[in-house]
PDB file of C-alpha atoms in Angstrom:
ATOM      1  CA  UNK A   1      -5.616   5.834  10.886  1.00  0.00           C
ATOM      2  CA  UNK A   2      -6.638   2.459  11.966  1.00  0.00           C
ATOM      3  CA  UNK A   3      -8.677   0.110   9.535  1.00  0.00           C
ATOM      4  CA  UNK A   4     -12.292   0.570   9.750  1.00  0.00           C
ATOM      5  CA  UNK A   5     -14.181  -2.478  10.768  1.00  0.00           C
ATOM      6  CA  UNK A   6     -16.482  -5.069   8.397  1.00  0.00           C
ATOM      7  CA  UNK A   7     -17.263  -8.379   9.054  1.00  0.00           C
ATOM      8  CA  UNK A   8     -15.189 -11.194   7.844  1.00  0.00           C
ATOM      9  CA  UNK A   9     -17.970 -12.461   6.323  1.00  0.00           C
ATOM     10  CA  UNK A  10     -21.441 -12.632   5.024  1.00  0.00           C
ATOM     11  CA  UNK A  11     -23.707 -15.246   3.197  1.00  0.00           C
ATOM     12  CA  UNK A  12     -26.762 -15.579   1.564  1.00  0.00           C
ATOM     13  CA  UNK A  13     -28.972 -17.522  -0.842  1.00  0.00           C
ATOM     14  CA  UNK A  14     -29.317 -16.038  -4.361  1.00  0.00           C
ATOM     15  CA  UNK A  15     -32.166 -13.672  -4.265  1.00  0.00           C
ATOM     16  CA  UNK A  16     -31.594 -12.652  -0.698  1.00  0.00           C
ATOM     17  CA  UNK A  17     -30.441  -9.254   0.897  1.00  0.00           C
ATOM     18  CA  UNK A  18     -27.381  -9.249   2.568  1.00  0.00           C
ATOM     19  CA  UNK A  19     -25.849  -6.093   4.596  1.00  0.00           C
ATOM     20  CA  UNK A  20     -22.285  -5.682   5.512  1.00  0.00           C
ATOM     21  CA  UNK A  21     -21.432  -2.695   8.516  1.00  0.00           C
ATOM     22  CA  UNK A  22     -18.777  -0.318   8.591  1.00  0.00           C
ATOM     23  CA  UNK A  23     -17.782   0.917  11.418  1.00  0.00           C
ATOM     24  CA  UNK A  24     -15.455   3.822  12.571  1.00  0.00           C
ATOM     25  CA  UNK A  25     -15.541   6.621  14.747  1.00  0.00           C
ATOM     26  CA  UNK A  26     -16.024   9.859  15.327  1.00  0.00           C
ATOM     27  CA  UNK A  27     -13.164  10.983  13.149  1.00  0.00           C
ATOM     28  CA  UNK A  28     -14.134   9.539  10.371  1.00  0.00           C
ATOM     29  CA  UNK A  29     -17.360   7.397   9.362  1.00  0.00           C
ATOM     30  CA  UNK A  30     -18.789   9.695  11.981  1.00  0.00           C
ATOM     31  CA  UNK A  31     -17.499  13.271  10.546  1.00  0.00           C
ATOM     32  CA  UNK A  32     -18.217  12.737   6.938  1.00  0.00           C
ATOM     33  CA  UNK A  33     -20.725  12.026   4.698  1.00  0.00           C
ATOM     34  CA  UNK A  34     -18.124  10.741   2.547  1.00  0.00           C
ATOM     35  CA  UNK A  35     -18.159   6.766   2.500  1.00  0.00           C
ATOM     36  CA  UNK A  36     -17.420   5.114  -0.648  1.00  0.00           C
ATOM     37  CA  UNK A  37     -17.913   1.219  -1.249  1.00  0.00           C
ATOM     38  CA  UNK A  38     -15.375  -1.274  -3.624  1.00  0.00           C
ATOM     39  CA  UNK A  39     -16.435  -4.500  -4.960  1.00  0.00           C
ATOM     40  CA  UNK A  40     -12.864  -6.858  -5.722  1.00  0.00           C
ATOM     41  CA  UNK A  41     -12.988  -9.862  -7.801  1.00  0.00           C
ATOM     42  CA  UNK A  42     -10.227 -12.234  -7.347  1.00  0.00           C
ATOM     43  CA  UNK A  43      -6.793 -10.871  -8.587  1.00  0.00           C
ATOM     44  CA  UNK A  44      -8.628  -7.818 -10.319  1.00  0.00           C
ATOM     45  CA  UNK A  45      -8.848  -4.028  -9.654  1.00  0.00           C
ATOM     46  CA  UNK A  46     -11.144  -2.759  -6.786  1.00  0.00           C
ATOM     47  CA  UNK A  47     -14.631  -1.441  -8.744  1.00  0.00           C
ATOM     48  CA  UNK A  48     -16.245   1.361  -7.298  1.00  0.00           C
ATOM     49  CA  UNK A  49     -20.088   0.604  -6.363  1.00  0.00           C
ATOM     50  CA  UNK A  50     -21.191   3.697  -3.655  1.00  0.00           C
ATOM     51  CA  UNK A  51     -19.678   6.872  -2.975  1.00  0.00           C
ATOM     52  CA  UNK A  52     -20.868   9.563  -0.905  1.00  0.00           C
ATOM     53  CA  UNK A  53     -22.565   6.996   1.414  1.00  0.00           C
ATOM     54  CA  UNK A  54     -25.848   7.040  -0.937  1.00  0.00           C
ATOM     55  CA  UNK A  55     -24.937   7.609  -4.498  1.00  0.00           C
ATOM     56  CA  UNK A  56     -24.523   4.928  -7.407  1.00  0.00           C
ATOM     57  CA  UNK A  57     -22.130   5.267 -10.360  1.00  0.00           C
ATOM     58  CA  UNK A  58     -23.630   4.642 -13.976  1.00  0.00           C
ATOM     59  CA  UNK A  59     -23.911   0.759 -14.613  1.00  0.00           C
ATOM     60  CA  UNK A  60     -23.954  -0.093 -11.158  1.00  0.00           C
ATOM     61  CA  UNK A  61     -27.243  -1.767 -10.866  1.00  0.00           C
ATOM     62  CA  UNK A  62     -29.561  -0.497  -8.226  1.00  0.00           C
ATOM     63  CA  UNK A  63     -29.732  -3.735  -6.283  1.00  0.00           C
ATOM     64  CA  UNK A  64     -26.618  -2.071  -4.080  1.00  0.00           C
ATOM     65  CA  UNK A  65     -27.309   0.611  -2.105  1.00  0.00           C
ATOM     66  CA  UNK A  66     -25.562   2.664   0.718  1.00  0.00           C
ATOM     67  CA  UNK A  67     -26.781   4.164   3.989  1.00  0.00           C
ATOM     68  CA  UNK A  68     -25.153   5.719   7.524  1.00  0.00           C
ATOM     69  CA  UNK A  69     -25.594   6.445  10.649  1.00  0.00           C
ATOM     70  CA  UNK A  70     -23.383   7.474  13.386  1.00  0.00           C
ATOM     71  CA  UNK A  71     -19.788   6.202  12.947  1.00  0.00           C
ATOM     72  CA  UNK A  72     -21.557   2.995  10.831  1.00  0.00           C
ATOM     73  CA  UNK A  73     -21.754   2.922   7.211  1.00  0.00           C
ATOM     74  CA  UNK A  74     -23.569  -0.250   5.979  1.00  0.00           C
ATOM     75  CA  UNK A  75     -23.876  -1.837   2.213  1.00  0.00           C
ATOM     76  CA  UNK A  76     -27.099  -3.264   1.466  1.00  0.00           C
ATOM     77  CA  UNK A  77     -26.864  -6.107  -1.489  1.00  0.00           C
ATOM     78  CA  UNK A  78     -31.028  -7.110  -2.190  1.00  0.00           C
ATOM     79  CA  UNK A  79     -31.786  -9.769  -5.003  1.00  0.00           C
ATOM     80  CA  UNK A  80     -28.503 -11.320  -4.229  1.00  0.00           C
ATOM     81  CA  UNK A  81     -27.007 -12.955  -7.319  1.00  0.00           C
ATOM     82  CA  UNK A  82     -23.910 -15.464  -8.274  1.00  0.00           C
ATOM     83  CA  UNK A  83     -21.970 -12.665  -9.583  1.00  0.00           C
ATOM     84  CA  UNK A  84     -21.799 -10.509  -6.414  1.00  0.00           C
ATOM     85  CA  UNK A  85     -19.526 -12.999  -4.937  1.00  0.00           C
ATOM     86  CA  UNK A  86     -16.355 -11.008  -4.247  1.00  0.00           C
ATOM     87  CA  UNK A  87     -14.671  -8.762  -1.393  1.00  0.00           C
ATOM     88  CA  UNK A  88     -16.325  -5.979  -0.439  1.00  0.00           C
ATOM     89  CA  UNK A  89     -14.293  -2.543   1.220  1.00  0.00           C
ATOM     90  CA  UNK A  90     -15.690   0.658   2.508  1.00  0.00           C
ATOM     91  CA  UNK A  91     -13.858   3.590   2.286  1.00  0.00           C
ATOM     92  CA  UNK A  92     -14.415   6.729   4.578  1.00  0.00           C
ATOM     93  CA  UNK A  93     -12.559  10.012   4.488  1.00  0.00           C
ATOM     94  CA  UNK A  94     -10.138  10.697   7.783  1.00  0.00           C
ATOM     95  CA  UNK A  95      -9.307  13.617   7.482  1.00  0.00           C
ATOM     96  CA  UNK A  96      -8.316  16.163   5.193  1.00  0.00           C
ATOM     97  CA  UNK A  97      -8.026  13.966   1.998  1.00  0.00           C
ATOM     98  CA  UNK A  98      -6.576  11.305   3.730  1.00  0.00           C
ATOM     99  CA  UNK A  99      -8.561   8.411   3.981  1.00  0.00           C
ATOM    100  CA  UNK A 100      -9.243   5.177   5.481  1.00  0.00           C
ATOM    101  CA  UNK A 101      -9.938   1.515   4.233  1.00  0.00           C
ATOM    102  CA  UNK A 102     -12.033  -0.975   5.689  1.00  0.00           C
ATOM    103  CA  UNK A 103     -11.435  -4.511   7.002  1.00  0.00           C
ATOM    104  CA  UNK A 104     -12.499  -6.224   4.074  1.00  0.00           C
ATOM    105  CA  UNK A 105     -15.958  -8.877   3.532  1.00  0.00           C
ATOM    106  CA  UNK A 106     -16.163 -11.874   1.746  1.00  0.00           C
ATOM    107  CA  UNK A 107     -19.772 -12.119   0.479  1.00  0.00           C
ATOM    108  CA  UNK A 108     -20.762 -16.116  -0.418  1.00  0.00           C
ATOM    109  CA  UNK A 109     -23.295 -16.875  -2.663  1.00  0.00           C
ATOM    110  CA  UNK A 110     -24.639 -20.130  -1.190  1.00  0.00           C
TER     111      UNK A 110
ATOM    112  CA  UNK B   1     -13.549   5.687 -22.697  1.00  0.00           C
ATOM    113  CA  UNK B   2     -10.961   5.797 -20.145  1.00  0.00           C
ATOM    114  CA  UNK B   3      -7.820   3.263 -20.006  1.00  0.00           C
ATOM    115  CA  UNK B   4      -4.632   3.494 -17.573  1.00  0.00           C
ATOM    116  CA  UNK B   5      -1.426   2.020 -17.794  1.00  0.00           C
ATOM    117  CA  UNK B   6       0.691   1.530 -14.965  1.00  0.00           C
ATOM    118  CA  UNK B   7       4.635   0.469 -14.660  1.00  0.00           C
ATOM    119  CA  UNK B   8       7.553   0.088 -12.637  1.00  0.00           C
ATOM    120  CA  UNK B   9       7.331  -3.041 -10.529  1.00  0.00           C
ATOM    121  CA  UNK B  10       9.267  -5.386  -9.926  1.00  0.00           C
ATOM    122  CA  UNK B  11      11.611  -6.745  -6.966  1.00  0.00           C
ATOM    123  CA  UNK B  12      13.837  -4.368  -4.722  1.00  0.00           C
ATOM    124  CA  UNK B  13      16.174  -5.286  -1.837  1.00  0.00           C
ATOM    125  CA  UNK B  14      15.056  -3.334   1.607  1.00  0.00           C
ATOM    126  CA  UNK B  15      16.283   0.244   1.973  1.00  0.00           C
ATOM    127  CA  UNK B  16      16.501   0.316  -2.009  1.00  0.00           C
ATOM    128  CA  UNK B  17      13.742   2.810  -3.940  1.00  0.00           C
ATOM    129  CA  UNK B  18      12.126   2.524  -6.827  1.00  0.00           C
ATOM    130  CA  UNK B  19       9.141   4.456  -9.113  1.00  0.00           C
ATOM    131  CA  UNK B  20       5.690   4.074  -9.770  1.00  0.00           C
ATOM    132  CA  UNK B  21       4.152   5.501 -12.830  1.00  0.00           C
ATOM    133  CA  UNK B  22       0.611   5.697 -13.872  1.00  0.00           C
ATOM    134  CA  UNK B  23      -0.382   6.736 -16.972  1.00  0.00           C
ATOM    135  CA  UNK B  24      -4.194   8.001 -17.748  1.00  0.00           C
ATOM    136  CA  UNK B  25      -6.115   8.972 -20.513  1.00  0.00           C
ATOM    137  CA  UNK B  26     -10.011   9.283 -22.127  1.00  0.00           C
ATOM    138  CA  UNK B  27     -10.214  12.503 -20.067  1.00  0.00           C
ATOM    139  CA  UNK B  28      -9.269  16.050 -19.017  1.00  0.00           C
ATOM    140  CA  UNK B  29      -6.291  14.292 -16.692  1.00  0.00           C
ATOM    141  CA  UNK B  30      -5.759  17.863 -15.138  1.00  0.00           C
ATOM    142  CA  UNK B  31      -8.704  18.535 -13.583  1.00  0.00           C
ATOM    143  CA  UNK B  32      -8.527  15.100 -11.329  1.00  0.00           C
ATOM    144  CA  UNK B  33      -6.757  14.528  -8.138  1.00  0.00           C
ATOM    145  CA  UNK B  34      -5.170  11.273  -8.178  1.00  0.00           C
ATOM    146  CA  UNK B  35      -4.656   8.281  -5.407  1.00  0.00           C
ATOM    147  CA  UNK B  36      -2.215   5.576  -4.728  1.00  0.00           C
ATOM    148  CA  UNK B  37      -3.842   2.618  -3.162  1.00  0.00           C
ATOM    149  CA  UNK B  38      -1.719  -0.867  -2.385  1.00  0.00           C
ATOM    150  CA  UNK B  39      -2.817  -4.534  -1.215  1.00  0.00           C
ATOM    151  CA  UNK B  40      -0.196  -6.627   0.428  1.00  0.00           C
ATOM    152  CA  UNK B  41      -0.212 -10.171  -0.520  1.00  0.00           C
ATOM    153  CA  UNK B  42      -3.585 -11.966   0.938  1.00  0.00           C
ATOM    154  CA  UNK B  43      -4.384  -8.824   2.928  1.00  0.00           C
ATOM    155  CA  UNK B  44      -7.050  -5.815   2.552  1.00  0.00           C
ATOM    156  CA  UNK B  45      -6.925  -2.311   0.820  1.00  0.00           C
ATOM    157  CA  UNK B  46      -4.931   0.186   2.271  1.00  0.00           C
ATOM    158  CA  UNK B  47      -4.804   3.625   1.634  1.00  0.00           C
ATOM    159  CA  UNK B  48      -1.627   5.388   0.808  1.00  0.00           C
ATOM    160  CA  UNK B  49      -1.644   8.561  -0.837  1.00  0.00           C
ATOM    161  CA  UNK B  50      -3.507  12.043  -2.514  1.00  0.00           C
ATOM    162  CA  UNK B  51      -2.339  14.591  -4.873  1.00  0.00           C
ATOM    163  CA  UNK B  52      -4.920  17.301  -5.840  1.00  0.00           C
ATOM    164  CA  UNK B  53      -5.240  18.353  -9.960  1.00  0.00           C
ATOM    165  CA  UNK B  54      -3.040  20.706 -10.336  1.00  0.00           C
ATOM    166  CA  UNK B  55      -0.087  19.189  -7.675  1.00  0.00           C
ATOM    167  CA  UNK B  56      -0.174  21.604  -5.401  1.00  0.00           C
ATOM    168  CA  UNK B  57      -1.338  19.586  -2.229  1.00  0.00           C
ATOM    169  CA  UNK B  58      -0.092  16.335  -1.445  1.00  0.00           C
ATOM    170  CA  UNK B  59      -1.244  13.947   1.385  1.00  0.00           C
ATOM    171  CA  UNK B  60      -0.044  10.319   2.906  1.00  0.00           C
ATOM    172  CA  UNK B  61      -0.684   7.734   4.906  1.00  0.00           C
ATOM    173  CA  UNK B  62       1.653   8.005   8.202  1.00  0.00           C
ATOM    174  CA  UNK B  63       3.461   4.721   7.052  1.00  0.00           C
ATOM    175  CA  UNK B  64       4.964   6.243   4.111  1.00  0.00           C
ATOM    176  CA  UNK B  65       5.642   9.677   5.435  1.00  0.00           C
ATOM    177  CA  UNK B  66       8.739  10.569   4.851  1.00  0.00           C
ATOM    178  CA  UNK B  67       9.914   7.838   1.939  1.00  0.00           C
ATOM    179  CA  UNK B  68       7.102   8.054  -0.294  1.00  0.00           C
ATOM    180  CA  UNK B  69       6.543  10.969  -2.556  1.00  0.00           C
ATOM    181  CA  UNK B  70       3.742  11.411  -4.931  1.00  0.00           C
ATOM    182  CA  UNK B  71       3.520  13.829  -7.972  1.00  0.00           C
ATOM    183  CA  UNK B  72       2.704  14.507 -11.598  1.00  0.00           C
ATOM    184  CA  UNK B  73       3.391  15.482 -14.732  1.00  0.00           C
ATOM    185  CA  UNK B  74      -0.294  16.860 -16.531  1.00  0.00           C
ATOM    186  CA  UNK B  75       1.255  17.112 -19.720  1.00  0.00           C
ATOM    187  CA  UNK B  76       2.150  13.389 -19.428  1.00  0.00           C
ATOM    188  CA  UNK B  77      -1.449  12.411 -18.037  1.00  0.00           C
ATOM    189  CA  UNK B  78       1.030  10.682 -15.494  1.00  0.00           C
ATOM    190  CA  UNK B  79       1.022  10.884 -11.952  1.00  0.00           C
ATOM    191  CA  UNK B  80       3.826   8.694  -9.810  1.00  0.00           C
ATOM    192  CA  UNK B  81       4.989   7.462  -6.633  1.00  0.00           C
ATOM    193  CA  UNK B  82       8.594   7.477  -5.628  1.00  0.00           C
ATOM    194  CA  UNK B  83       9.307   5.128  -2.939  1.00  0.00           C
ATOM    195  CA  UNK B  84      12.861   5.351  -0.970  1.00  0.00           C
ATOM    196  CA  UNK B  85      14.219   3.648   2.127  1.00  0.00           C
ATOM    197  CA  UNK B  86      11.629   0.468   1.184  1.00  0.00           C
ATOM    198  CA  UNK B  87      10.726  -1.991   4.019  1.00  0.00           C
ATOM    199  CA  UNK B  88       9.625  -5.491   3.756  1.00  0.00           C
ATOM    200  CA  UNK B  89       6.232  -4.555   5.046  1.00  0.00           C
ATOM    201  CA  UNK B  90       5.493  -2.540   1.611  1.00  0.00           C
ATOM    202  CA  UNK B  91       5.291  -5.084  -0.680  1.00  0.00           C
ATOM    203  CA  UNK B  92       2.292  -5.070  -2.098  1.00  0.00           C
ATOM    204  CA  UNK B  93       0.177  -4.751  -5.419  1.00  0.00           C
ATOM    205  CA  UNK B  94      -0.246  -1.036  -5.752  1.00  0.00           C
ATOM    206  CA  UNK B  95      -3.133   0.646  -7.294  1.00  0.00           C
ATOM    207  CA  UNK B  96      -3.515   4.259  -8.689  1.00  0.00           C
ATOM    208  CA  UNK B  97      -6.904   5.553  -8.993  1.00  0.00           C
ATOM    209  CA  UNK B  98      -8.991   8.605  -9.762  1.00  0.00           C
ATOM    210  CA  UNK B  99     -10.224  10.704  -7.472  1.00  0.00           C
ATOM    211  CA  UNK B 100     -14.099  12.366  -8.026  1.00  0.00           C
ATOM    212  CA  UNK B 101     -17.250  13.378  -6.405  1.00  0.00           C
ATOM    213  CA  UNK B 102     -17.065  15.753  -3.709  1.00  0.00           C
ATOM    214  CA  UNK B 103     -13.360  16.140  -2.318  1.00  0.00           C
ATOM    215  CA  UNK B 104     -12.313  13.455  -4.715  1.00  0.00           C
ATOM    216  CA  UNK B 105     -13.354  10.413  -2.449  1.00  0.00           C
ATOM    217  CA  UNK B 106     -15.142   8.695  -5.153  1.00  0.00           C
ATOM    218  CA  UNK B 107     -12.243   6.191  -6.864  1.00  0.00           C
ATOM    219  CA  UNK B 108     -13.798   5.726 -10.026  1.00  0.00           C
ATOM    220  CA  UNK B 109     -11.160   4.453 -12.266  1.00  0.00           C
ATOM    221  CA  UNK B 110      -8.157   1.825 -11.289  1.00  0.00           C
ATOM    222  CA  UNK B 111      -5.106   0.936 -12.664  1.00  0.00           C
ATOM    223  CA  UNK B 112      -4.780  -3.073 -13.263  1.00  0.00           C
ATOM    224  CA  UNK B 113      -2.036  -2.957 -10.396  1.00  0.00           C
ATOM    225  CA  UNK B 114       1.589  -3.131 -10.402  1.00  0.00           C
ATOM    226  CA  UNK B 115       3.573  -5.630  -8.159  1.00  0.00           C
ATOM    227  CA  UNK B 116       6.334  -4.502  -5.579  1.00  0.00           C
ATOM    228  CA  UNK B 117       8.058  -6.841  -3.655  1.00  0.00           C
ATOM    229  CA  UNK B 118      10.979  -5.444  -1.326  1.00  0.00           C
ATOM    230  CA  UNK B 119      12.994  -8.473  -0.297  1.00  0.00           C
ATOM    231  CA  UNK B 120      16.861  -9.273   0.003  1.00  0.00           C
TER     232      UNK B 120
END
């Protein structure tokens, strides 16, 4: 059950794309199609942006979207803007409904 | 719309215990499985714990096998986390969230987070 791995960190101007990996292995990322995404604001509650690698929750707005392949999960953020400055975390299943967090990435708004 | 309340922080000398409770409403509580999720201070997400809708599955995290314990009460709309023999390494903000989608991987709704700090 080790942490799956993000970047530290990733930049861009607003309006940009930015993409942020997440990578496992084989017994995870790899094995299910189950890879969520979490957006954390300083000193609030984790927000819930992707699940099921693909799939966007109601209000989310479509500029976030989710993809996989092979044990690598990635989070694509395209018209960047001020307020998606925050921590990003991927979340993959491990196992039978255990699961496992990522890293962590700081996206900067430059 | 959905709100949560949790409770039962606070600080706890190592070895000591103490409960988590997390209290959920704005929906059919019963038919969700629920997670426990902490942060230690300055440090990433970490996983900790499952219980499926109706209680009758219950999974961890191997750090916490063995001292934590997860259930719930449906006719509260509560689910907790009892935590015995508590180390220094589990302080942390922890989290309960909902579990939905497909095997309950999507955590839709969070607590605000409740503080533990285990420390003589």
């Amino acid at each position: 059950q080790s942490a799956l791995t993000q970047p530290r960190s990733v930049s861009g101007s607003p309006g940009q794309s930015v993409a942020i990996s997440c990578t496992g292995t084989s017994s995870d990322v790899g094995d299910y199609n189950y890879v969520s995404w979490y957006q954390q604001h300083p000193g609030k509650a984790p927000k819930l942006m992707i699940y099921e690698v693909n799939k966007r929750p109601s209000g989310v707005p479509d500029r976030f979207s989710g993809s996989k392949s092979g044990n690598t999960a990635s989070l694509t953020i395209s018209g960047l803007q001020a307020e998606d400055e925050a921590d990003y975390y991927c979340c993959s299943s491990a196992g039978t409904y255990t699961s496992v967090f990522g890293s962590g990435t700081k996206v900067t708004v430059l | 719309q959905v709100q949560v309340v949790e409770s039962g922080g606070g600080v706890v000398q190592p070895g000591g215990s103490q409960r988590l409770s997390c209290t959920m409403s704005g929906f059919t509580f019963s038919s969700y499985g629920m997670h426990w999720v902490r942060q230690a201070p300055g440090k990433g997400l970490e996983w900790v714990t499952f219980i499926f809708y109706d209680g009758s599955n219950k999974y961890y995290v191997d750090s916490v096998k063995g001292r934590f314990t997860i259930f719930r009460d449906n006719s509260k709309n509560t689910v907790y986390l009892q935590m015995n023999s508590l180390r220094v390494e589990d302080t942390a903000v922890y989290y309960c969230a909902r579990g939905s989608g497909a095997a309950a991987t999507a955590l839709d709704y969070w607590g605000q987070g409740i503080l533990v700090t285990v420390s003589s």
